[in-house]
Amino acid sequence: MRGFAALALLAAASCSLAGGNSNATSNTASGANSSSSQSDPVSAEALTSDLRCFLAFTMLAENGPAERRQQSLTAAIYFLGRLDGRDSRFDLERRAEAEGPSLQRDGEALVRRCAQILERRGQEVTAIGQRISERERAKARPRP
């Protein structure tokens, strides 16, 4: 699958974002086999969902319209962060190979679903920023 070539591109971008630390993520052969992932089906489902979003946006970063490639790369890095946050021992390489073939079949619907996740989180972060700004403005107002 051609999209896996973008993993190298993404790894380079992730490395530069992590200050050049090529060990920003650690993988083991166990894949999603941390104790919480094995016993908690929600965690395994969340890992798979984030992996699929990561792979979809990685492929778009490589093969999508030129004007959308940077956005796709940024989205892929977001989902990579979610993966690392859920299970730092997640075997990205093995799981990407296993999940890759289904991406062609689910392409557009998958990207729409993943984009909705990003949009919801973006709205949450915007609302947080607005609340913080309002509190700061309130603090700065002269009191009678």
XYZ file of N, CA and C in Angstrom:
432
model
N 0.840 -1.168 0.000
C 0.000 0.000 0.000
C 0.893 1.243 0.000
N 0.669 2.106 -0.944
C 1.507 3.274 -1.149
C 1.497 4.218 0.042
N 0.388 4.290 0.774
C 0.259 5.204 1.900
C 1.269 4.969 3.000
N 1.823 3.770 3.098
C 2.782 3.509 4.149
C 4.085 4.253 3.924
N 4.364 4.656 2.706
C 5.564 5.454 2.470
C 5.473 6.779 3.221
N 4.264 7.245 3.456
C 4.084 8.494 4.188
C 4.438 8.355 5.654
N 4.503 7.125 6.163
C 4.905 6.938 7.559
C 6.297 7.504 7.795
N 7.184 7.348 6.826
C 8.530 7.898 6.971
C 8.471 9.425 7.032
N 7.649 10.016 6.166
C 7.453 11.462 6.175
C 6.910 11.914 7.524
N 5.923 11.189 8.017
C 5.318 11.543 9.281
C 6.287 11.355 10.434
N 7.077 10.308 10.378
C 8.065 10.077 11.430
C 9.064 11.222 11.479
N 9.484 11.686 10.322
C 10.421 12.808 10.274
C 9.781 14.066 10.863
N 8.521 14.304 10.515
C 7.825 15.475 11.043
C 7.638 15.342 12.544
N 7.270 14.154 12.996
C 7.085 13.933 14.427
C 8.396 14.112 15.174
N 9.469 13.632 14.580
C 10.784 13.754 15.210
C 11.155 15.222 15.355
N 10.911 16.013 14.325
C 11.261 17.425 14.417
C 10.373 18.146 15.423
N 9.107 17.750 15.520
C 8.222 18.354 16.501
C 8.619 17.966 17.919
N 9.215 16.782 18.067
C 9.626 16.307 19.389
C 11.030 16.772 19.740
N 11.536 17.734 19.002
C 12.860 18.266 19.306
C 13.983 17.357 18.862
N 13.724 16.556 17.828
C 14.755 15.693 17.288
C 14.895 14.381 18.010
N 14.040 14.112 18.962
C 14.125 12.855 19.710
C 13.481 11.749 18.909
N 14.294 10.915 18.290
C 13.741 9.858 17.461
C 13.107 8.758 18.292
N 13.257 8.810 19.603
C 12.640 7.820 20.472
C 11.388 8.378 21.128
N 10.724 9.310 20.462
C 9.539 9.932 21.035
C 8.439 8.919 21.299
N 8.394 7.852 20.503
C 7.442 6.790 20.767
C 8.209 5.497 20.834
N 7.796 4.621 21.723
C 8.435 3.324 21.808
C 7.416 2.263 21.471
N 7.848 1.275 20.720
C 6.955 0.216 20.293
C 7.501 -1.118 20.750
N 6.595 -2.033 21.024
C 6.985 -3.386 21.327
C 6.230 -4.315 20.411
N 6.653 -5.539 20.356
C 5.972 -6.511 19.518
C 4.583 -6.822 20.036
N 4.252 -6.367 21.226
C 2.957 -6.703 21.791
C 1.820 -5.903 21.190
N 2.105 -4.875 20.418
C 1.035 -4.092 19.817
C 0.232 -3.391 20.878
N -1.060 -3.613 20.873
C -1.947 -2.963 21.827
C -2.097 -3.808 23.075
N -1.073 -4.541 23.432
C -1.195 -5.505 24.504
C -0.788 -4.979 25.864
N -0.986 -3.716 26.141
C -0.784 -3.278 27.514
C -1.907 -3.884 28.333
N -1.726 -3.949 29.631
C -2.722 -4.617 30.451
C -4.082 -3.946 30.339
N -4.120 -2.622 30.241
C -5.412 -1.953 30.138
C -6.063 -2.218 28.790
N -5.283 -2.332 27.729
C -5.849 -2.565 26.411
C -6.413 -3.966 26.289
N -5.766 -4.945 26.917
C -6.245 -6.310 26.828
C -7.561 -6.480 27.558
N -7.687 -5.877 28.714
C -8.860 -6.112 29.530
C -9.988 -5.131 29.245
N -9.732 -4.077 28.552
C -10.729 -3.054 28.317
C -11.023 -2.949 26.827
N -12.156 -3.501 26.376
C -12.459 -3.471 24.946
C -12.646 -2.049 24.407
N -13.053 -1.122 25.259
C -13.186 0.262 24.810
C -11.814 0.806 24.424
N -10.788 0.495 25.210
C -9.447 0.957 24.892
C -8.944 0.359 23.586
N -9.187 -0.927 23.369
C -8.772 -1.562 22.120
C -9.505 -0.940 20.941
N -10.770 -0.663 21.125
C -11.560 -0.024 20.070
C -11.055 1.392 19.797
N -10.734 2.108 20.860
C -10.228 3.475 20.707
C -8.877 3.474 19.993
N -8.011 2.524 20.343
C -6.724 2.409 19.658
C -6.913 2.154 18.173
N -7.791 1.241 17.830
C -8.035 0.922 16.419
C -8.618 2.126 15.693
N -9.532 2.808 16.329
C -10.133 3.991 15.713
C -9.077 5.064 15.449
N -8.250 5.340 16.452
C -7.206 6.348 16.281
C -6.182 5.910 15.236
N -5.855 4.627 15.215
C -4.933 4.114 14.199
C -5.495 4.320 12.805
N -6.755 3.995 12.622
C -7.371 4.144 11.298
C -7.395 5.616 10.870
N -7.679 6.504 11.811
C -7.653 7.938 11.490
C -6.239 8.383 11.151
N -5.276 7.938 11.940
C -3.873 8.259 11.670
C -3.480 7.813 10.264
N -3.803 6.580 9.918
C -3.430 6.055 8.601
C -4.158 6.785 7.474
N -5.429 7.070 7.672
C -6.192 7.769 6.628
C -5.592 9.142 6.356
N -5.291 9.898 7.407
C -4.724 11.234 7.211
C -3.280 11.173 6.714
N -2.550 10.126 7.086
C -1.200 9.956 6.564
C -1.250 9.735 5.060
N -2.183 8.903 4.618
C -2.321 8.663 3.170
C -2.753 9.936 2.450
N -3.648 10.704 3.057
C -4.048 11.972 2.444
C -2.885 12.953 2.381
N -2.039 12.939 3.403
C -0.876 13.830 3.401
C 0.051 13.503 2.234
N 0.100 12.237 1.868
C 0.963 11.832 0.770
C 0.273 11.936 -0.595
N -0.991 11.549 -0.656
C -1.665 11.398 -1.947
C -2.794 12.381 -2.197
N -3.185 13.140 -1.206
C -4.328 14.029 -1.349
C -3.984 15.286 -2.121
N -4.983 16.141 -2.286
C -4.754 17.411 -2.980
C -3.655 18.223 -2.290
N -2.811 18.843 -3.070
C -1.658 19.578 -2.531
C -2.075 20.602 -1.481
N -3.186 21.282 -1.698
C -3.607 22.322 -0.762
C -4.102 21.755 0.569
N -4.308 20.443 0.660
C -4.788 19.819 1.893
C -3.726 18.970 2.588
N -2.557 18.879 2.007
C -1.548 17.968 2.544
C -1.049 18.377 3.921
N -0.803 19.659 4.134
C -0.324 20.104 5.447
C -1.380 19.863 6.514
N -2.630 20.147 6.200
C -3.709 19.891 7.155
C -3.798 18.392 7.470
N -3.644 17.572 6.448
C -3.708 16.124 6.645
C -2.561 15.636 7.517
N -1.377 16.179 7.306
C -0.226 15.807 8.121
C -0.442 16.218 9.576
N -0.974 17.405 9.781
C -1.262 17.874 11.132
C -2.297 16.974 11.807
N -3.321 16.590 11.066
C -4.347 15.687 11.608
C -3.738 14.330 11.945
N -2.866 13.828 11.076
C -2.220 12.537 11.338
C -1.396 12.610 12.620
N -0.673 13.692 12.816
C 0.142 13.846 14.021
C -0.757 13.912 15.261
N -1.903 14.556 15.132
C -2.857 14.594 16.244
C -3.259 13.167 16.643
N -3.621 12.354 15.665
C -4.041 10.984 15.973
C -2.874 10.125 16.446
N -1.667 10.391 15.976
C -0.496 9.696 16.494
C -0.317 10.021 17.979
N -0.538 11.262 18.337
C -0.460 11.654 19.745
C -1.507 10.947 20.591
N -2.694 10.791 20.035
C -3.732 10.052 20.759
C -3.313 8.603 20.959
N -2.739 8.004 19.920
C -2.262 6.620 20.037
C -1.206 6.513 21.134
N -0.223 7.391 21.083
C 0.847 7.366 22.081
C 0.297 7.615 23.483
N -0.670 8.495 23.587
C -1.264 8.782 24.883
C -2.053 7.614 25.443
N -2.673 6.864 24.574
C -3.456 5.701 25.019
C -2.548 4.526 25.392
N -1.480 4.310 24.604
C -0.598 3.164 24.855
C 0.742 3.440 24.182
N 1.718 3.859 24.978
C 3.024 4.210 24.411
C 3.758 2.998 23.850
N 3.303 1.797 24.166
C 3.939 0.585 23.653
C 3.223 0.031 22.412
N 2.281 0.763 21.900
C 1.500 0.356 20.734
C 2.435 0.054 19.566
N 2.270 -1.105 18.948
C 3.114 -1.519 17.824
C 2.533 -0.952 16.531
N 2.908 0.266 16.240
C 2.368 0.984 15.090
C 2.625 0.250 13.785
N 3.821 -0.242 13.610
C 4.172 -0.899 12.346
C 3.308 -2.135 12.090
N 3.232 -3.008 13.056
C 2.464 -4.243 12.877
C 0.983 -3.959 12.694
N 0.458 -3.065 13.506
C -0.974 -2.759 13.421
C -1.316 -2.006 12.149
N -0.413 -1.142 11.677
C -0.663 -0.421 10.424
C -0.737 -1.392 9.259
N 0.151 -2.362 9.240
C 0.113 -3.368 8.177
C -1.186 -4.157 8.209
N -1.632 -4.507 9.383
C -2.856 -5.289 9.513
C -4.085 -4.479 9.135
N -4.094 -3.216 9.451
C -5.266 -2.367 9.235
C -5.307 -1.776 7.832
N -4.149 -1.656 7.190
C -4.043 -0.983 5.902
C -5.014 -1.421 4.823
N -5.180 -2.705 4.578
C -6.059 -3.121 3.474
C -7.499 -2.637 3.602
N -8.005 -2.480 4.805
C -9.402 -2.048 4.956
C -9.584 -0.555 4.691
N -8.496 0.200 4.647
C -8.623 1.650 4.472
C -9.165 2.028 3.098
N -8.773 1.297 2.079
C -9.270 1.604 0.735
C -10.784 1.471 0.684
N -11.294 0.452 1.317
C -12.733 0.186 1.313
C -13.492 1.270 2.077
N -12.937 1.730 3.186
C -13.642 2.645 4.082
C -13.261 4.101 3.892
N -12.424 4.396 2.925
C -11.795 5.697 2.732
C -12.580 6.933 3.083
N -13.558 7.305 2.261
C -14.247 8.585 2.447
C -15.031 8.635 3.753
N -15.734 7.565 4.070
C -16.506 7.545 5.318
C -15.571 7.655 6.521
N -14.430 7.003 6.445
C -13.453 7.058 7.523
C -12.929 8.475 7.708
N -12.566 9.118 6.625
C -12.044 10.486 6.718
C -13.107 11.419 7.292
N -14.358 11.247 6.874
C -15.429 12.089 7.432
C -15.567 11.870 8.942
N -15.542 10.610 9.373
C -15.666 10.314 10.798
C -14.500 10.911 11.583
N -13.310 10.755 11.061
C -12.111 11.281 11.739
C -12.130 12.809 11.767
N -12.580 13.409 10.683
C -12.672 14.870 10.632
C -13.678 15.381 11.663
N -14.732 14.627 11.898
C -15.705 15.022 12.927
C -15.076 14.992 14.314
N -14.215 14.012 14.560
C -13.503 13.950 15.843
C -12.647 15.199 16.009
N -11.915 15.556 14.962
C -11.077 16.757 15.007
C -11.912 18.017 15.199
N -13.033 18.089 14.489
C -13.882 19.269 14.580
C -14.453 19.425 15.992
N -14.937 18.321 16.568
C -15.465 18.381 17.940
C -14.392 18.852 18.920
N -13.204 18.284 18.795
C -12.124 18.674 19.718
C -11.724 20.124 19.489
N -11.690 20.540 18.249
C -11.378 21.933 17.944
C -12.395 22.885 18.557
N -13.669 22.515 18.489
C -14.713 23.337 19.100
C -14.550 23.392 20.615
N -14.199 22.249 21.220
C -13.974 22.218 22.670
C -12.816 23.132 23.063
N -11.736 23.061 22.311
C -10.560 23.878 22.622
C -10.883 25.358 22.414
N -11.629 25.678 21.378
C -12.031 27.065 21.137
C -12.879 27.575 22.299
N -13.821 26.764 22.756
C -14.675 27.165 23.877
C -13.846 27.365 25.143
N -12.879 26.488 25.375
C -11.994 26.645 26.540
C -11.246 27.965 26.445
N -10.689 28.249 25.277
C -9.962 29.503 25.079
C -10.843 30.716 25.305
N -12.081 30.656 24.841
C -13.002 31.769 25.036
C -13.322 31.971 26.516
N -13.535 30.873 27.238
C -13.826 30.990 28.678
C -12.632 31.567 29.436
N -11.445 31.103 29.108
C -10.244 31.618 29.770
C -10.074 33.099 29.460
N -10.252 33.473 28.202
C -10.127 34.887 27.814
C -11.134 35.751 28.545
N -12.350 35.267 28.651
C -13.383 36.029 29.353
C -13.018 36.203 30.833
N -12.524 35.163 31.462
C -12.105 35.287 32.870
C -10.955 36.280 33.008
N -10.021 36.243 32.080
C -8.894 37.184 32.128
C -9.373 38.617 31.916
N -10.309 38.817 30.994
C -10.871 40.161 30.785
C -11.602 40.626 32.039
N -12.328 39.715 32.675
C -13.058 40.066 33.903
C -12.087 40.467 35.007
N -10.971 39.781 35.119
C -9.963 40.108 36.131
C -9.352 41.485 35.865
N -9.212 41.821 34.582
C -8.562 43.091 34.208
C -9.482 44.294 34.332
N -10.794 44.054 34.404
C -11.740 45.166 34.515
C -11.591 45.837 35.885
N -11.656 47.166 35.875
C -11.587 47.875 37.158
C -12.827 47.529 38.006
N -12.600 47.335 39.253
C -13.693 47.009 40.188
C -14.195 48.318 40.809
N -15.521 48.430 40.966
C -16.063 49.672 41.568
C -15.761 49.801 43.044
